[in-house]
Coordinates of C-alpha atoms in Angstrom, one line a residue:
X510 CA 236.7 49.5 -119.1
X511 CA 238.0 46.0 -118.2
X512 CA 241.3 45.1 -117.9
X513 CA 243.3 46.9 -120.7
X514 CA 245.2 43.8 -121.9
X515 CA 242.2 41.4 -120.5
X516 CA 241.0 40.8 -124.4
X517 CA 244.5 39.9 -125.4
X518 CA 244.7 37.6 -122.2
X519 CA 241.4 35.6 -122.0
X520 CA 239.9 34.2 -124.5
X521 CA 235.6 34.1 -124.1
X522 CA 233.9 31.8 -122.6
X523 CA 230.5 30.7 -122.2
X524 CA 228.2 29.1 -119.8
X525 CA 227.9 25.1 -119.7
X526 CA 224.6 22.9 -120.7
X527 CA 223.4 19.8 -119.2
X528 CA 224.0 17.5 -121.7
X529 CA 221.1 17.7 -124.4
X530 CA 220.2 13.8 -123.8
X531 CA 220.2 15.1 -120.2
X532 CA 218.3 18.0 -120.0
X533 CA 215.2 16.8 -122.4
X534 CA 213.9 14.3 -119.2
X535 CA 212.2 17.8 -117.7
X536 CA 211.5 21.2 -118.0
X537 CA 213.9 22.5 -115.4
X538 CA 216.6 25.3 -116.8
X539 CA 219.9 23.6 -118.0
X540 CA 222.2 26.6 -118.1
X541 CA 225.2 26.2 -115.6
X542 CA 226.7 29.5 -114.2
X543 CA 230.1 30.4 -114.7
X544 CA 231.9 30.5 -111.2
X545 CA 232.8 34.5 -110.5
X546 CA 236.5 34.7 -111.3
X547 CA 235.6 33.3 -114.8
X548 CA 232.5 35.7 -114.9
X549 CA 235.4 38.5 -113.8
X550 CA 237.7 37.5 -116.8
X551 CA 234.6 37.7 -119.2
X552 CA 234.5 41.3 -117.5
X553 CA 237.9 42.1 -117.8
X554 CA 237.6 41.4 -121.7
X555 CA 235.7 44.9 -122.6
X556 CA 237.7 47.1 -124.0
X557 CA 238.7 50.6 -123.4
X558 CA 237.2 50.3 -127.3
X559 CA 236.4 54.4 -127.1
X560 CA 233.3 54.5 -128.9
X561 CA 231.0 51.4 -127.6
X562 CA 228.4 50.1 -130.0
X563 CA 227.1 47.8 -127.7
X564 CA 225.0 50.3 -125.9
X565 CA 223.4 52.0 -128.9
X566 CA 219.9 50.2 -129.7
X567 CA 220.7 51.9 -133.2
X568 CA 218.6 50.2 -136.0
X569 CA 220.5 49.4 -138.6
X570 CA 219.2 47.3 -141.7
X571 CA 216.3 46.9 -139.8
X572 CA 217.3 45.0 -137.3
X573 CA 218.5 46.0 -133.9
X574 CA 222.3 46.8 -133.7
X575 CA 223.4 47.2 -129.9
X576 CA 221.0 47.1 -127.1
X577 CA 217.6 48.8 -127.4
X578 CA 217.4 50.0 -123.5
X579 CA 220.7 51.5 -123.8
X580 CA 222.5 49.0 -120.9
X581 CA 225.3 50.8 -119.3
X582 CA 227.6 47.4 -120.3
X583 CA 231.2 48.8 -120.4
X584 CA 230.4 50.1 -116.8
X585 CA 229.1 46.9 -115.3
X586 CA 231.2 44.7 -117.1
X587 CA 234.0 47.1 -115.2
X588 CA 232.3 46.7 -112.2
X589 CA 232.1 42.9 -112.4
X590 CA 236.4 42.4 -113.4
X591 CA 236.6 44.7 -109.7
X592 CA 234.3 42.3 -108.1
X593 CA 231.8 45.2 -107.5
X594 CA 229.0 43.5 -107.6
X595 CA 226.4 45.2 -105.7
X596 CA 227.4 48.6 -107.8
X597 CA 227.1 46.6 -111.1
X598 CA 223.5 45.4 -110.3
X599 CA 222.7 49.3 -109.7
X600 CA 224.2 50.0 -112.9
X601 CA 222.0 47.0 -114.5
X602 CA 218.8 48.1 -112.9
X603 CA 219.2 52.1 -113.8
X604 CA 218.2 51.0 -117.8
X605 CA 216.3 47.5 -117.2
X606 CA 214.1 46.8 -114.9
X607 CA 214.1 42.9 -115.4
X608 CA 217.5 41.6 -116.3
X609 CA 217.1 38.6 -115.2
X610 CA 214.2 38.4 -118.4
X611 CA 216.4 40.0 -120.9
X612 CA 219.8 37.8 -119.7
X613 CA 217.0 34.6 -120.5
X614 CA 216.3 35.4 -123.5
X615 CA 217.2 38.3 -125.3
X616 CA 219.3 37.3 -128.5
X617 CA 222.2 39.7 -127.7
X618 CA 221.9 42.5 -130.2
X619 CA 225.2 43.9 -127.7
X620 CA 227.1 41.3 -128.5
X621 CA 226.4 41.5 -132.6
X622 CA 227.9 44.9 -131.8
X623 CA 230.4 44.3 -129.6
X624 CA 233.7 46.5 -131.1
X625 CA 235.8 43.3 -129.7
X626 CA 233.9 41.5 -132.0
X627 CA 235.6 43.1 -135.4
X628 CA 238.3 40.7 -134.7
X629 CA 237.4 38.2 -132.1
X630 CA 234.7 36.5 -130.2
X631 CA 232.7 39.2 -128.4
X632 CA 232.5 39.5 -124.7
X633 CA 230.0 37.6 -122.8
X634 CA 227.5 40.0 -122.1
X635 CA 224.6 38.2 -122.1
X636 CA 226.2 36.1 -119.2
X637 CA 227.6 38.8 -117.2
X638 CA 224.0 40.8 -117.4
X639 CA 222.2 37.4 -116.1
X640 CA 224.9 36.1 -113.2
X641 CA 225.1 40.2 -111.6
X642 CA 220.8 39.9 -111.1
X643 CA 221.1 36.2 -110.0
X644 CA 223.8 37.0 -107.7
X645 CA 221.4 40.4 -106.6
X646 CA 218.2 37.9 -105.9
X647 CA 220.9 35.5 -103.8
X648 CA 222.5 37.8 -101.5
X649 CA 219.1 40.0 -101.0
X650 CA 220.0 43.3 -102.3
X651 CA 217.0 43.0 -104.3
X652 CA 213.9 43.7 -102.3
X653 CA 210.5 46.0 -102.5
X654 CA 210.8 50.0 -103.0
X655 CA 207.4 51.1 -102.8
X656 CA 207.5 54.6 -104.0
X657 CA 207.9 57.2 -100.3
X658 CA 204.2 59.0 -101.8
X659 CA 201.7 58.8 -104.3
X660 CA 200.3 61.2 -106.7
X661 CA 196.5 59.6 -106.5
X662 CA 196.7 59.4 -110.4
X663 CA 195.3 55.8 -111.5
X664 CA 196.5 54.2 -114.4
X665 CA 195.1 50.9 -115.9
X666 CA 197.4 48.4 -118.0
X667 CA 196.1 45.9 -120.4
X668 CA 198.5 42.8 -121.0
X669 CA 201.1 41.9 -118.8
X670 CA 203.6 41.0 -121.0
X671 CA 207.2 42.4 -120.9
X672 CA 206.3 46.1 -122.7
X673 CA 203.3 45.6 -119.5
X674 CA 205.4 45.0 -116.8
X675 CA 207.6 47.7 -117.5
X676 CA 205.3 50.8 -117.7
X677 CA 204.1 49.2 -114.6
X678 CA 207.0 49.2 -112.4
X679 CA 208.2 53.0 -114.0
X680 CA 205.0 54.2 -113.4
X681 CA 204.7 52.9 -109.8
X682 CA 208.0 54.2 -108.8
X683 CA 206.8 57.8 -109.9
X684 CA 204.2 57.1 -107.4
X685 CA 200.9 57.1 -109.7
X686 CA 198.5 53.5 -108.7
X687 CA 198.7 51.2 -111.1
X688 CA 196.6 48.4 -112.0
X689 CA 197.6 45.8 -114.8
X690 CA 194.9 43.9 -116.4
X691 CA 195.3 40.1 -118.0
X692 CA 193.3 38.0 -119.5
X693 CA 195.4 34.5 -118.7
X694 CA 195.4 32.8 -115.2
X695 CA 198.6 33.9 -114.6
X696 CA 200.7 37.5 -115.1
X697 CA 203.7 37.8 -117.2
X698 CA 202.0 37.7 -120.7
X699 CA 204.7 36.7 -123.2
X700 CA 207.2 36.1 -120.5
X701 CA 204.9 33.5 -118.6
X702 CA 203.0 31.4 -121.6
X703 CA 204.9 32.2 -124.9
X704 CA 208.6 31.1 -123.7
X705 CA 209.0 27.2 -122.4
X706 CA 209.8 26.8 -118.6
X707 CA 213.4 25.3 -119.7
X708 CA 214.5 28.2 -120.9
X709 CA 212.8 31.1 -118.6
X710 CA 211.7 29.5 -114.9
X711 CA 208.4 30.2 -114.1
X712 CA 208.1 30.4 -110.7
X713 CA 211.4 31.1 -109.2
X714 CA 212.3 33.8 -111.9
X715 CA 209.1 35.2 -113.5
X716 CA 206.1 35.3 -110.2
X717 CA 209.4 36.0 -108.4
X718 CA 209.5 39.3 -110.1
X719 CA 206.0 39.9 -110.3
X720 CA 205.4 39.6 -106.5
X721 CA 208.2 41.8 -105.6
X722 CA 205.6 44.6 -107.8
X723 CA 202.6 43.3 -106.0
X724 CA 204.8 44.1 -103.0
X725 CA 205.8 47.6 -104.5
X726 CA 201.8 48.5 -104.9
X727 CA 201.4 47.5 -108.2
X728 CA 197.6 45.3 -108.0
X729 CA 197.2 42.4 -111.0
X730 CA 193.8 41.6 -112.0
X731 CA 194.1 38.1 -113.9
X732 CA 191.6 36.2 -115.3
X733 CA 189.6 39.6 -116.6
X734 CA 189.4 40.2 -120.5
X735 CA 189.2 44.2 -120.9
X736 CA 186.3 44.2 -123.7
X737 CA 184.7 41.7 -122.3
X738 CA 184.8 41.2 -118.3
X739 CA 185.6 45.2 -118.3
X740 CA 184.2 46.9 -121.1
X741 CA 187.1 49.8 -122.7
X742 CA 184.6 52.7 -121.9
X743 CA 185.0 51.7 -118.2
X744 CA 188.6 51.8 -118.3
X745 CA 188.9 55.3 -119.9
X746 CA 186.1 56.2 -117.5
X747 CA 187.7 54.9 -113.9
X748 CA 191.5 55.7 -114.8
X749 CA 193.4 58.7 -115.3
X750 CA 195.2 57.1 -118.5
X751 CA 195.3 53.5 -120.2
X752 CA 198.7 51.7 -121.5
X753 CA 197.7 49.1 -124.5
X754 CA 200.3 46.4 -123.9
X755 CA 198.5 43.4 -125.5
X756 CA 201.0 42.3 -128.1
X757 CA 200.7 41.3 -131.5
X758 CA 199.2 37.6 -130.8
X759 CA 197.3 37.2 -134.0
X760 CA 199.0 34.5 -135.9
X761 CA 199.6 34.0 -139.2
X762 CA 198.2 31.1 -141.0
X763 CA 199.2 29.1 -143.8
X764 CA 195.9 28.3 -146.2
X765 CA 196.9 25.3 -148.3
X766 CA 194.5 22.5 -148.9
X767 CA 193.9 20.2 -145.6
X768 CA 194.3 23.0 -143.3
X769 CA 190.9 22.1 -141.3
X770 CA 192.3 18.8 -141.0
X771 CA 192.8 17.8 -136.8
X772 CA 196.5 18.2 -135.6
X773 CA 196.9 21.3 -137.4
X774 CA 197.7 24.2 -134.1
X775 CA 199.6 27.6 -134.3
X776 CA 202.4 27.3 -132.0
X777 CA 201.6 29.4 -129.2
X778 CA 198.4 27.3 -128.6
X779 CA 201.0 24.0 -128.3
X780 CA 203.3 26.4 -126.1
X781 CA 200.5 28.2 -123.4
X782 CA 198.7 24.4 -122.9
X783 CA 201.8 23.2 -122.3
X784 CA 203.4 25.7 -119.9
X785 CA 200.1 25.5 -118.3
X786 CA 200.1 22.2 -117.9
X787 CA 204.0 22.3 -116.4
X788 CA 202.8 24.8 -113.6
X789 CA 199.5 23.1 -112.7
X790 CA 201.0 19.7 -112.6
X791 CA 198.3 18.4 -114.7
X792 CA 196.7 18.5 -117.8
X793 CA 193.9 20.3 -119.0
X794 CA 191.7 20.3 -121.9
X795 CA 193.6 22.5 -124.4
X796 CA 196.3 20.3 -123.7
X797 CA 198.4 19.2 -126.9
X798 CA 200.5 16.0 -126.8
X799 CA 203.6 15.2 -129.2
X800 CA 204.2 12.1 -128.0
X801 CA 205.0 9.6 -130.3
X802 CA 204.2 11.5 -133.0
X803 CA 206.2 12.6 -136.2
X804 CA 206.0 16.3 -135.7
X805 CA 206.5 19.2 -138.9
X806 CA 206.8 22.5 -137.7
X807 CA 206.5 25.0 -140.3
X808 CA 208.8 28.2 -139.3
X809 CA 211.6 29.1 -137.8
X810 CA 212.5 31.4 -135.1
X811 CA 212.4 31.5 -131.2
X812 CA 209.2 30.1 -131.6
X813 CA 210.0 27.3 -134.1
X814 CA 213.0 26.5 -131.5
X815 CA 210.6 26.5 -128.6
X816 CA 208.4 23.9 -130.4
X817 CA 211.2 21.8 -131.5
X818 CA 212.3 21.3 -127.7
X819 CA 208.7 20.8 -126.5
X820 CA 207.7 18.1 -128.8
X821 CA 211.1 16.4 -127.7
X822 CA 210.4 16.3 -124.2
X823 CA 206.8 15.6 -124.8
X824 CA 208.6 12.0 -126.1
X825 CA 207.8 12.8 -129.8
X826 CA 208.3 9.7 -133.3
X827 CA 210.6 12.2 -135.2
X828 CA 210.4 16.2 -135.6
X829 CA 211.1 18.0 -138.6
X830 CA 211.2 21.9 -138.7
X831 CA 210.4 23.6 -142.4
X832 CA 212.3 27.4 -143.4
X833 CA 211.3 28.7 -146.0
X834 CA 214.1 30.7 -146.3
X835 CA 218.1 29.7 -147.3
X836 CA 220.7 28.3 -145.1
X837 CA 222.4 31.1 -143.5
X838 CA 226.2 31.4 -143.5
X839 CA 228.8 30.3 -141.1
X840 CA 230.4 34.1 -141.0
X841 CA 228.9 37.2 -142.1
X842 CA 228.5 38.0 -146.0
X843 CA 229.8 41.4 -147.3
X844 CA 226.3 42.7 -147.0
X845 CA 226.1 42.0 -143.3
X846 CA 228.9 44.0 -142.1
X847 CA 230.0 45.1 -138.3
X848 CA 227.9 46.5 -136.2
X849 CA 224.8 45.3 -137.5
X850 CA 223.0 42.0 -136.2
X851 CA 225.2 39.2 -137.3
X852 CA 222.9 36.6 -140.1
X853 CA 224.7 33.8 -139.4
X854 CA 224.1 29.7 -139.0
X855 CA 223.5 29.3 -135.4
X856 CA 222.5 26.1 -133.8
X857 CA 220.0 26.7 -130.8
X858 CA 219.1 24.6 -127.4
X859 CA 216.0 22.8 -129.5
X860 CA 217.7 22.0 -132.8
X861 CA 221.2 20.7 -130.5
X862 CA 218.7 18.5 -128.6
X863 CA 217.2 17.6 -132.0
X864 CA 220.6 16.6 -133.2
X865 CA 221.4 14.8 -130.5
X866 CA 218.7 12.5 -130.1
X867 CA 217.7 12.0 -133.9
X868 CA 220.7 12.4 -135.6
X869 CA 220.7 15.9 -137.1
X870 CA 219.6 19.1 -137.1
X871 CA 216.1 19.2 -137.7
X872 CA 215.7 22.3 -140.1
X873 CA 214.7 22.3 -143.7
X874 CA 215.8 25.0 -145.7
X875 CA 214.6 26.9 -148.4
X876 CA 211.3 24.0 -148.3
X877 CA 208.0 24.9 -147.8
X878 CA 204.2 23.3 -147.3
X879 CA 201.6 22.8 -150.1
X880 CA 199.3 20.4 -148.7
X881 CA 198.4 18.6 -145.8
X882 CA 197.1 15.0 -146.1
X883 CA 194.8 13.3 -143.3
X884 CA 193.0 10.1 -143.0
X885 CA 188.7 9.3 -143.5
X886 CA 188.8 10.5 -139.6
X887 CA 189.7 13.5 -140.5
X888 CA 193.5 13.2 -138.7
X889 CA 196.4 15.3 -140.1
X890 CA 199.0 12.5 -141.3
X891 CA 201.3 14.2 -143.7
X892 CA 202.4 17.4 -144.9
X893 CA 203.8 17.6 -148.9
X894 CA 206.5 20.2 -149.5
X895 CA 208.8 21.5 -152.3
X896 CA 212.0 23.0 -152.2
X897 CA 211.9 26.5 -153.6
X898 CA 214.3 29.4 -154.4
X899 CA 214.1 33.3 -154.2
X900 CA 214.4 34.9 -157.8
X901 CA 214.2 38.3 -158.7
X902 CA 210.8 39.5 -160.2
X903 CA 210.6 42.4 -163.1
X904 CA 210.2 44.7 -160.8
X905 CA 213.1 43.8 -158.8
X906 CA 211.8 41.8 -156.1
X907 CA 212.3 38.9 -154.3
X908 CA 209.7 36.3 -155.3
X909 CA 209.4 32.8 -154.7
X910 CA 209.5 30.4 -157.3
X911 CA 209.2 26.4 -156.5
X912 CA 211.6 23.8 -157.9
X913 CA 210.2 21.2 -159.9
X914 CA 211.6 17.6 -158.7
X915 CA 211.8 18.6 -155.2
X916 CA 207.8 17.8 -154.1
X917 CA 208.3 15.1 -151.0
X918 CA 205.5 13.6 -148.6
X919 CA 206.5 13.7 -145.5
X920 CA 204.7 12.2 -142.3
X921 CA 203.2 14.1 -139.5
X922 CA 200.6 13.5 -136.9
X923 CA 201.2 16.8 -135.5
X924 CA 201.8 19.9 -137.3
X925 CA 202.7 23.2 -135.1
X926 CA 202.6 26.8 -137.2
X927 CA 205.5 28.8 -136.2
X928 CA 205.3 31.9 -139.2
X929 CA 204.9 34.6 -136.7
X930 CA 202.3 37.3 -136.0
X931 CA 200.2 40.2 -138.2
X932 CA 199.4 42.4 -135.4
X933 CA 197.4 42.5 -132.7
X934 CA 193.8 41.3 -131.7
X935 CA 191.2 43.6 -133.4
X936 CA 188.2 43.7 -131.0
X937 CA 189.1 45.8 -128.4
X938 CA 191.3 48.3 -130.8
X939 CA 188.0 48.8 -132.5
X940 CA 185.9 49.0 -129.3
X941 CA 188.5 51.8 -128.2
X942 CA 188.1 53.4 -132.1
X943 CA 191.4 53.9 -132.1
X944 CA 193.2 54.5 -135.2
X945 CA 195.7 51.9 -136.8
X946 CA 199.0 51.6 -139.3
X947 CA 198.7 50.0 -143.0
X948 CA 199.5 46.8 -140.8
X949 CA 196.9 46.7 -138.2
X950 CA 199.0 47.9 -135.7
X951 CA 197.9 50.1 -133.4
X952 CA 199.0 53.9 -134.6
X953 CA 201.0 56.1 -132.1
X954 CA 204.6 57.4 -132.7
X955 CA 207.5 55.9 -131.4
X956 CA 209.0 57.8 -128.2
X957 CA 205.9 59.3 -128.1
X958 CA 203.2 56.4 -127.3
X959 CA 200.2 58.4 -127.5
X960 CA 197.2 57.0 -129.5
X961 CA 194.5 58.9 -131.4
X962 CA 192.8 59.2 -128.1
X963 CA 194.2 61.5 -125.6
X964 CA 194.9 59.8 -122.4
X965 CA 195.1 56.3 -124.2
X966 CA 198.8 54.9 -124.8
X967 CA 200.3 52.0 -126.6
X968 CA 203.4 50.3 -126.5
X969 CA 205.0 47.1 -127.3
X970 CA 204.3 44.7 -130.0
X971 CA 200.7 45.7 -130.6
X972 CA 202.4 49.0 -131.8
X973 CA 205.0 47.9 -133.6
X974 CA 204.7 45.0 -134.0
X975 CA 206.3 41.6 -133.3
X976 CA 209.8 42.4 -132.3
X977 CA 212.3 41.3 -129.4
X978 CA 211.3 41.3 -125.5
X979 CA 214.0 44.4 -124.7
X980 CA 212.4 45.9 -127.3
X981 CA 209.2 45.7 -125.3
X982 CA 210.9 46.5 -122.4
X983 CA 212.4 49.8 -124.2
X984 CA 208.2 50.9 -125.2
X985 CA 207.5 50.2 -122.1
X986 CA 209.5 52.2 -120.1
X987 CA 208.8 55.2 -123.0
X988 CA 205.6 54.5 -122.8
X989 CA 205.4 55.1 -119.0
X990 CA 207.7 58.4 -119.3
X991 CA 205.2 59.3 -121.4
X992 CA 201.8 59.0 -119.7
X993 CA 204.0 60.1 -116.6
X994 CA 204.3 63.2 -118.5
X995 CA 200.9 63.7 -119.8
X996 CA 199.4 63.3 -116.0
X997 CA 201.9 65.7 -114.2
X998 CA 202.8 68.2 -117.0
X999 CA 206.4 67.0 -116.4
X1000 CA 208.3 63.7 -115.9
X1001 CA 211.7 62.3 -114.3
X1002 CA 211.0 59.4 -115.7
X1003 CA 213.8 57.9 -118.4

């Protein structure tokens, strides 16, 4: 695949940034495309390697190794070094239905796995996958393809998240009508109000996608809360089958003394008010301003990231991000070897905007939060940590254990909790009786999707639980095979 000799000849290269001073005036994406003969040297950089890794979606140490949806990537990064770019964009769609999501923000489990990158930087695949469905949506190869006839089957999906959107577009193709259900004002779950406009476009890259389903026959019904506008009985009742794509979007909290106190928000309550906020050009009540502000966000992540660049754009005092866990290395450690997901330092868009305008990065390590401090009006205006370390307990287990010396008071009018999520929801898993796993997920086998009631599916994170979007898109799309199956008695669904 590529060029034989193209890894020897060309060394990788990535897209350009606006400049992080630049960029932080506005929420507009900052990514600059490679021009196509650059994008066709990335291309021609895949080797004839054999046996790809890249492709897998193995699990390995827990963490993805390879790409979960199985992307044909040696054959359109091939296609792209030949300047066959209409052929690689079929190639792209045949495993993923929204590249142009997954080329956004996926972390690149391919390239962790990449057998280039034994020895050298990876190839760009991340890039490649994104510029071959931008260039598809700019020449107009990409258009609706309503299915030629219908089966009359109905199927209902709750959330439209990424694992959402997915069985909905697989399902539609196999000609069954399919109606996605969503509590927000807008569609895209996840993809619309969990992820900042800067780094996925709202409108020209998320409802672009959306109405090309609505064009397809696939019928949104926002604003509706299935257990409350629509009642879970009705749904089993008035569709064939039901798809549970809510996502895990119960948040973890953090318990310490002053957690009542005002100025205390989980993160995707700072994120969807302010997204909202972006799109309506105004804001609205739930609204949540860092401006001039010292900010603490406790956690790390893609969220923790997301928050860091908000609060700078918002025109925030200072912004300080806590991790409760150590530095990581520069290079892999002999416990994290090739193929599996590389734990490394890596600085992302919001602590490189951090740096730039404060000075450094902004991340803490291996610090956590005791208290939280507010004033007689009940304000939030400091958070006191200590530095702690992991020891090994007498059963062999990593505990933490704080280190005396290390307690600090730090200020903060604002502080945003980034820790993650337990599970989904509960009310409408309970409404639907449906069984669940030791960690309130909802219980239903991988590749397999069904739930103890027949007829009712799950997929996503509210199944197993907070993960990456392309492994949303890969339940989705199983999910759909699935359900496809269970209504037809056979499927040629992927």
């Amino acid at each position: 695949m590529g060029k034989p000799t193209g890894f020897i000849e060309y060394r990788r290269e990535v897209e350009g940034e606006l400049a992080p001073l630049d960029r932080i005036h506005n929420w507009d994406e900052f990514h600059l495309p490679l021009p196509d003969e650059k994008l066709r040297q990335q291309g021609a950089r895949c080797m004839d390697c054999g046996t790809p890794f890249c492709h897998t979606g193995t699990v390995i140490a827990g963490m993805a190794s390879g790409c979960p949806i199985n992307n044909l990537i040696p054959e359109w990064n091939d296609l792209v070094y030949r300047g066959l770019w209409r052929e690689a964009l079929d190639r792209l769609h045949k495993t993923n239905n929204f590249p142009e999501f997954t080329g956004r923000v996926c972390p690149a489990p391919c390239e962790g796995s990449c057998v280039l990158g034994i020895h050298n930087p990876p190839v760009t695949i991340k890039s490649i996958e994104h510029s071959i469905v931008d260039k598809g949506w700019e020449e107009g190869w990409i258009v609706p393809t309503p299915p030629a006839k219908r089966t009359g089957k109905k199927v209902a999906i709750v959330g439209s998240g990424p694992a959402g959107l997915c069985a909905a577009a697989q399902l539609n193709q196999a000609g069954h009508w399919v109606t996605v259900f969503e509590r927000a004002d807008r569609p895209g779950g996840l993809l619309m109000y969990g992820i900042p406009n800067m780094k996925l476009e709202k409108e020209q890259v998320v409802l672009r996608r959306i109405e090309l389903l609505e064009a397809e026959g696939i019928a949104f019904k926002c604003n509706v809360e299935v257990g409350k506008d629509v009642t879970a009985e009705d749904l089993r009742k008035d569709y064939d089958a039901v798809i549970l794509c809510t996502g895990a979007t119960k948040p973890r909290d953090l318990p310490i003394e002053g957690r009542q106190l005002k100025g205390i928000h989980f993160a995707m309550e700072f994120l969807t008010a302010n997204t909202q906020a972006v799109l309506d050009g105004r804001e609205n009540s739930d609204f949540i301003s860092a401006a001039g502000k010292d900010v603490i966000i406790i956690g790390g992540g893609d969220t923790g990231t997301d928050c860091v660049g908000t609060s700078i754009r918002h025109g925030c005092n200072s912004v300080e991000q806590l991790e409760i866990m150590p530095t990581p290395p520069l290079k892999r450690a002999a416990d994290n070897p090739w193929p599996e997901w590389p734990k490394v330092y890596k600085v992302d868009y919001g602590q490189a905007e951090a740096a730039a305008k404060f000075g450094a990065d902004p991340r803490a390590y291996l610090t956590t939060a005791t208290k939280f401090e507010g004033d007689a009006d009940g304000n939030v205006t400091a958070v006191h940590t200590v530095q702690v370390q992991w020891e090994r307990n007498e059963q062999g287990q990593f505990a933490l254990k704080h280190v005396p010396g290390t307690e600090k008071v730090n200020p903060a009018h604002l502080v945003l909790l980034a820790m993650g999520f337990l599970g989904p929801e509960q009310p409408l898993v309970d409404a639907l009786g449906l069984d669940k796993d030791p960690r309130s997920n909802i219980k239903a086998e991988h590749e397999k999707y069904i739930t103890s009631i027949p007829g009712v599916f799950a997929a996503g994170d509210c199944r197993r639980g907070q993960s990456l979007v392309v492994w949303a898109f890969n339940e989705g799309r199983g999910a759909a095979r699935e359900c496809d199956l269970y209504l037809m008695g056979s499927t040629d669904l992927p």
